[in-house]
Short mmCIF file of C-alpha atoms (C1' of nucleotides) in Angstrom, two decimals:
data_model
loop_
_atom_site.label_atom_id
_atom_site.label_comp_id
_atom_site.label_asym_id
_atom_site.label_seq_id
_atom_site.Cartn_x
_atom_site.Cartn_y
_atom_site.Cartn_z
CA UNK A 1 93.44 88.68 102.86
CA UNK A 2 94.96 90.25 105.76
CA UNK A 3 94.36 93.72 106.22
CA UNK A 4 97.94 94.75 105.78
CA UNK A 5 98.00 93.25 102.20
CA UNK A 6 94.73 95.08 101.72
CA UNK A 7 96.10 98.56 102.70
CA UNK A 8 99.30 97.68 100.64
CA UNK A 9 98.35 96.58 97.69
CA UNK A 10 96.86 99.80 96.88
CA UNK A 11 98.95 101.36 94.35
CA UNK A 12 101.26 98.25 93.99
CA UNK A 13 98.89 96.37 92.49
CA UNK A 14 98.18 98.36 89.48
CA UNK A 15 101.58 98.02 88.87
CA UNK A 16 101.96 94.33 89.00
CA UNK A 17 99.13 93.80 86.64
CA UNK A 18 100.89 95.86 84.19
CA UNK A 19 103.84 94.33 84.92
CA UNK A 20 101.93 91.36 83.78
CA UNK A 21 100.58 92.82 80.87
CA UNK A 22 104.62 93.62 79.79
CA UNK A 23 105.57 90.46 79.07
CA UNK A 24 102.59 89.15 77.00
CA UNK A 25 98.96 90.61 76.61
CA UNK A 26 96.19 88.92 78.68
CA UNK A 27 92.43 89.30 79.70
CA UNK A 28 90.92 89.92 82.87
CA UNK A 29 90.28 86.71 83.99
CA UNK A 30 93.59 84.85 82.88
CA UNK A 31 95.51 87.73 84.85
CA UNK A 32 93.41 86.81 88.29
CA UNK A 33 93.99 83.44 87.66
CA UNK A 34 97.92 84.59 86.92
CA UNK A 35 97.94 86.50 90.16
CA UNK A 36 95.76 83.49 92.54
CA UNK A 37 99.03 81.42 91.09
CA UNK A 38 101.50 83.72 91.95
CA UNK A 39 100.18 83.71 96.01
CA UNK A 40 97.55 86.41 96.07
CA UNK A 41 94.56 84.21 96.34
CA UNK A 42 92.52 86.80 98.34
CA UNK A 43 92.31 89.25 95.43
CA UNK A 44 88.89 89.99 94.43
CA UNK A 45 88.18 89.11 90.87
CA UNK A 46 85.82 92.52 90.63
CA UNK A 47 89.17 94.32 91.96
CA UNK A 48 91.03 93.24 88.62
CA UNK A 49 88.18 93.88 86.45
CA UNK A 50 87.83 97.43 88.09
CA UNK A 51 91.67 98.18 87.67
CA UNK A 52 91.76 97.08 83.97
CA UNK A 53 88.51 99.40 83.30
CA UNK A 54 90.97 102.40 85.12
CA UNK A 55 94.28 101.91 82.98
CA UNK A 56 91.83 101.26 80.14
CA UNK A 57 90.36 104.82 80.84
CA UNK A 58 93.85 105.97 81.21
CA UNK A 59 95.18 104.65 78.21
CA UNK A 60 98.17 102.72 79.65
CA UNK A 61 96.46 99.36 77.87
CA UNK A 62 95.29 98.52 74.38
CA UNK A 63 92.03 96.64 74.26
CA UNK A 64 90.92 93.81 71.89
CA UNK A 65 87.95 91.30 71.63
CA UNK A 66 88.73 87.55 70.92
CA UNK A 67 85.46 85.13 71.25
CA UNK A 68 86.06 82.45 73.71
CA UNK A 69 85.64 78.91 73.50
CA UNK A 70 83.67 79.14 77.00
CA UNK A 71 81.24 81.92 77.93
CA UNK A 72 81.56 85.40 77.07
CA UNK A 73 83.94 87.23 74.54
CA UNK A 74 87.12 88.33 76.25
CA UNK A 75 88.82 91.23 76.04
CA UNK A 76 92.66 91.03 75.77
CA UNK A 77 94.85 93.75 77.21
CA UNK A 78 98.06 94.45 75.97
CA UNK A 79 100.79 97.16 77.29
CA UNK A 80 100.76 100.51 75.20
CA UNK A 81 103.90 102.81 74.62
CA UNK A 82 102.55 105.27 77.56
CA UNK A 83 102.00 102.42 79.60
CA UNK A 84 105.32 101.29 79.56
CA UNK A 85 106.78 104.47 80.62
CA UNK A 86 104.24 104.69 83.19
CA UNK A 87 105.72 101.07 83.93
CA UNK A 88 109.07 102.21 84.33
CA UNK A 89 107.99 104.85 86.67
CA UNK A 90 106.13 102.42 88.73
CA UNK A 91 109.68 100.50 88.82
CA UNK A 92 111.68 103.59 90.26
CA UNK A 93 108.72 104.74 92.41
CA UNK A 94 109.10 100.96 94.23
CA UNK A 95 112.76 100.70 94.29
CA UNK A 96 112.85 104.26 95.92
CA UNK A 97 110.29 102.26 98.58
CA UNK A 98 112.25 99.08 99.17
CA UNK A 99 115.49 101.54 99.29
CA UNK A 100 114.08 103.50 102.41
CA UNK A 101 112.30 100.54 104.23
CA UNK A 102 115.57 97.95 103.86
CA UNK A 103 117.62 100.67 105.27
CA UNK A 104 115.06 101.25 108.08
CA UNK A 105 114.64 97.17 108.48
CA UNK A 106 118.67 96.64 108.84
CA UNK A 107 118.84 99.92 111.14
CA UNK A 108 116.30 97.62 113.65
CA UNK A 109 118.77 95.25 114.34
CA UNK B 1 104.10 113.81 95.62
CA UNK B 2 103.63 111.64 92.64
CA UNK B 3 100.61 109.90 92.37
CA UNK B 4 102.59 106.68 91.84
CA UNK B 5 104.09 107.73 95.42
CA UNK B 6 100.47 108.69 97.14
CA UNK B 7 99.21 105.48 96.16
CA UNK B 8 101.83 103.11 96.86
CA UNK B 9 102.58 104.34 100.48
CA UNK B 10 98.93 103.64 101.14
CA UNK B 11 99.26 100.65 103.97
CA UNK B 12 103.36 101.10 103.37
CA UNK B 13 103.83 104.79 105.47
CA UNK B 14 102.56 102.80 108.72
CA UNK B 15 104.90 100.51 108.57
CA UNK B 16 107.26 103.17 107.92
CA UNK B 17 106.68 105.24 110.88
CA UNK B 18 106.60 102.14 113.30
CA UNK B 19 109.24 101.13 112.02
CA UNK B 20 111.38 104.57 112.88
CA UNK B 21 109.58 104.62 116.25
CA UNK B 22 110.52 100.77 116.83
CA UNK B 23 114.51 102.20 116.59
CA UNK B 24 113.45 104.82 119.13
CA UNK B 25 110.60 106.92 120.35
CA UNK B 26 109.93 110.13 118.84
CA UNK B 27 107.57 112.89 118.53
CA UNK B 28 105.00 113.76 115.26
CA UNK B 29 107.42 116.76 114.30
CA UNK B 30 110.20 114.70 114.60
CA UNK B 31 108.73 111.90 113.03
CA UNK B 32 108.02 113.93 109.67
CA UNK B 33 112.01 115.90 110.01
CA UNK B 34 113.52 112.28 110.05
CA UNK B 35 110.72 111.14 106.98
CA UNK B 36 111.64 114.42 105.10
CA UNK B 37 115.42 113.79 105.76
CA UNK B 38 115.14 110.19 104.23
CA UNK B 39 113.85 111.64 101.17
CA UNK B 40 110.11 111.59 101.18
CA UNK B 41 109.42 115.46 100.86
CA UNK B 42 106.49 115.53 100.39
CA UNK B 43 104.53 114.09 102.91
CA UNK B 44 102.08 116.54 104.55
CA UNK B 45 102.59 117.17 108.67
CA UNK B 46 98.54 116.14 108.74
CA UNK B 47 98.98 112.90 107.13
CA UNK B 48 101.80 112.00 109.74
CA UNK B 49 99.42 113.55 112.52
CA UNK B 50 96.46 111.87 111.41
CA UNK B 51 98.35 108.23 111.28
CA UNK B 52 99.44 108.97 115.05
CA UNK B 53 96.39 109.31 116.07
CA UNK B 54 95.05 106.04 114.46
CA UNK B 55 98.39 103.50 115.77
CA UNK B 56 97.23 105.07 119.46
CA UNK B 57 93.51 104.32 118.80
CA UNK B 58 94.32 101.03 117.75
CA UNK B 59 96.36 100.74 120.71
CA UNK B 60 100.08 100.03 118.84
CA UNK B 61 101.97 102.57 120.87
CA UNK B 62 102.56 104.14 124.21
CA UNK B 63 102.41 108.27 124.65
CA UNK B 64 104.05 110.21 127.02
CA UNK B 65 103.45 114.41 126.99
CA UNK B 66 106.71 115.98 126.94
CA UNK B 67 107.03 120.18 127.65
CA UNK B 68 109.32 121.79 125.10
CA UNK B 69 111.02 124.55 124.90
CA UNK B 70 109.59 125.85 121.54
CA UNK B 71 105.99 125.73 121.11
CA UNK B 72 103.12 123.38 122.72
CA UNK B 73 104.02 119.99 124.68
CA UNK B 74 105.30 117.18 122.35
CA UNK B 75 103.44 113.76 122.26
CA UNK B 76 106.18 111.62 122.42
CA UNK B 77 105.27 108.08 120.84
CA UNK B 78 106.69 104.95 121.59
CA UNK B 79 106.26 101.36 120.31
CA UNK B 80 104.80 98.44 122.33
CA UNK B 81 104.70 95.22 122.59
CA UNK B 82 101.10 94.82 120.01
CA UNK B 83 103.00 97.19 118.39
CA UNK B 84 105.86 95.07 117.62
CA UNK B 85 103.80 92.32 116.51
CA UNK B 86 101.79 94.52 114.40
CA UNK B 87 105.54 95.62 113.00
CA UNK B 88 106.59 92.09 112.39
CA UNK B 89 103.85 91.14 110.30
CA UNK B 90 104.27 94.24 108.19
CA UNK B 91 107.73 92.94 107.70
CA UNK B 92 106.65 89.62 106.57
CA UNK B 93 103.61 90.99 104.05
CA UNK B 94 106.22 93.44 103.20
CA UNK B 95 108.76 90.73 101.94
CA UNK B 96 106.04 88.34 100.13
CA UNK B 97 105.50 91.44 98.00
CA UNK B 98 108.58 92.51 97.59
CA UNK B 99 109.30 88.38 96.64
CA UNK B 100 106.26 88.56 93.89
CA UNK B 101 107.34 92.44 92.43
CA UNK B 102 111.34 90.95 92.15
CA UNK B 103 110.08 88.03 90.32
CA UNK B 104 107.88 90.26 87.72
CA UNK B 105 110.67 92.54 87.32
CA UNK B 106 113.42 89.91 86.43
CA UNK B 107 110.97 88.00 84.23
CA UNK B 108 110.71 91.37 82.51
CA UNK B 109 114.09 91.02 80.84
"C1'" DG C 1 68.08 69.97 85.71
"C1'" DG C 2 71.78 71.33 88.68
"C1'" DC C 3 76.53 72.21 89.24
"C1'" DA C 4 81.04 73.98 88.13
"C1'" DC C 5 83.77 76.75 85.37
"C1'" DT C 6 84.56 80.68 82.29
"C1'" DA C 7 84.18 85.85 81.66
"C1'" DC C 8 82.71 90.34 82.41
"C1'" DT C 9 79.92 94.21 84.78
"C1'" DA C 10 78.03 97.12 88.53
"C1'" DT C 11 77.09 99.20 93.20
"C1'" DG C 12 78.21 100.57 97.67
"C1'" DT C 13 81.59 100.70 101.65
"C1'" DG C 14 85.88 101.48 104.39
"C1'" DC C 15 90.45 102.92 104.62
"C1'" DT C 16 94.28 105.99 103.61
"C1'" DA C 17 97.08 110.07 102.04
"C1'" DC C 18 96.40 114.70 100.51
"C1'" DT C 19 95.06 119.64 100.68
"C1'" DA C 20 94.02 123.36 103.31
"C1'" DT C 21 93.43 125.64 107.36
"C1'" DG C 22 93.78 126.74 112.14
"C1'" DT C 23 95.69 127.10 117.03
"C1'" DA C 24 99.52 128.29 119.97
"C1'" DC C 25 104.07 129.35 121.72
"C1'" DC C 26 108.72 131.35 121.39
"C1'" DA C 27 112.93 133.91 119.36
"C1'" DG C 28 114.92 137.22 116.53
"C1'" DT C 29 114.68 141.61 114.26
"C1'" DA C 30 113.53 145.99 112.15
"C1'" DT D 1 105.64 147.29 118.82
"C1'" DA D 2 104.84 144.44 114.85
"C1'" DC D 3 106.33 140.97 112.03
"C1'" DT D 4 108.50 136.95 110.52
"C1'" DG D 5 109.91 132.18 111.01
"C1'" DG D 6 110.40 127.93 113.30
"C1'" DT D 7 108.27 124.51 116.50
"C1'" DA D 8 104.24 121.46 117.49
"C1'" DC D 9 99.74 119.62 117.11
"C1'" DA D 10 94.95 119.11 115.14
"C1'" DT D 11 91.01 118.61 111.89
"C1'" DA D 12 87.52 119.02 107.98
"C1'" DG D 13 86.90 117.78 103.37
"C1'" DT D 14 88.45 115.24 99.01
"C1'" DA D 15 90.10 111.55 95.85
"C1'" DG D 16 91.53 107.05 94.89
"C1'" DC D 17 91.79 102.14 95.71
"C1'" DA D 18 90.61 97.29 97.13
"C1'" DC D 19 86.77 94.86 98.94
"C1'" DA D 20 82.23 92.54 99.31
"C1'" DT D 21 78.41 91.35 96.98
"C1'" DA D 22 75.48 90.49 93.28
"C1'" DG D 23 74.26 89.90 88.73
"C1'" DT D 24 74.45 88.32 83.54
"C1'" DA D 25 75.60 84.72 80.36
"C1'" DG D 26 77.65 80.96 77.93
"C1'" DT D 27 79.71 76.00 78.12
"C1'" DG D 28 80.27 71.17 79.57
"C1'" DC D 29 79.44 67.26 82.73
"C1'" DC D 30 76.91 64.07 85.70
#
DNA sequence: GGCACTACTATGTGCTACTATGTACCAGTA
DNA sequence: TACTGGTACATAGTAGCACATAGTAGTGCC
C-alpha cells in the first residue's frame, strides 16, 4: 500500500466497512475479502478485525455467531439503527471533503 | 471539529494544503485564513504549522522569509517540482477512493 | 505429514490532527 | 501608560488509526 492510501484511509475506512455492512450483514473475513475485490488488496486483515472490534465497542454493529463450515465460528456483523445515522454522517462528512478538494482540483487548471 | 472530520482529513489535509500552495505560494497564516474561508473552521493554526514543517522536511516545497508589516517575518511556502509529483499522486489515490466510496454509496439505494 | 485456506485475536509501532500554550511584533484606544 | 486585538510562527503532549507481525485453530487436499 502506498503511503498516501495509508494516511488516507484513516477515517474513510471505517466508513466503507459500514457502508458494507448497510447493504447486507457480513463477518470479518468475508468483508476483507469484499474489500481485496473491490481494489484495496494492501489492507491488513488484523486492520479489519481491529475496526469491527471498535464499532462493536461503539455500538454502531450488531454481533452474531454462525458456526462455519471451515475453521472457526464467525461472527456476523450487521448495521444497527445508531450505526446508520452514524452512516449518514459519514456520507455528509465525505461529500463536504470531495466538495472542497474538486473545487481546489478544477481551480489548478 | 467532528471526529468524523479529524479522522478523515488524516492523509487528506496534505493534499489539501499542496494543493492551495500548487495555485500559488502562500504563507502558514494565510494558508489557515484561505482553509477557514473554505469552510473548515476548525482546524487548529498548530496543525497547519506542524504540516509545514513536515512537506519542508520531506523536501516538497521551497521557503522564502518574507518581512511583514504586522508581526514576525512570514515563511512564505511554495511548491516544487517533488512537490508536484507528490501532488499528482495524491490526486490519483484521491480519485480511486473517491471511485470505490461512489460505488458503495449508489449500491446503497 | 505438509500445505493452503478459512477465521479470529493480540501486541507494538509510526503517523497525523488536536489541544494548549508560548513568543513576538504592531496598531488602536481608553 | 496599559490593554486589547490582530498578525505570525512554534512546540509539547495526547488520542486515534492503519500497519506489521505473530499466534490459535479448524478443514480439505495431495
Amino acid at each position: 500500500m502506498g503511503k498516501q492510501m495509508t494516511e488516507m484511509l484513516k477515517g474513510t475506512l471505517e466508513g466503507i466497512v459500514l457502508a458494507i455492512l448497510s447493504l447486507r450483514s457480513a463477518y470479518g473475513y468475508e468483508i476483507t475479502a469484499r474489500l481485496r475485490e473491490m481494489g484495496f488488496s494492501g489492507i491488513a486483515e488484523g486492520t479489519v478485525y481491529a475496526l469491527l472490534v471498535r464499532v462493536e465497542r461503539r455500538g454502531l454493529v450488531d454481533v452474531e455467531k454462525h458456526p462455519s463450515e471451515k475453521g472457526p465460528p464467525r461472527k456476523v456483523y450487521s448495521l444497527n439503527a445508531t450505526g446508520q445515522e452514524y452512516l449518514a454522517e459519514f456520507w455528509e462528512t465525505w461529500r463536504f471533503l470531495t466538495g472542497r478538494l474538486e473545487q481546489l482540483h478544477e481551480g489548478g487548471r
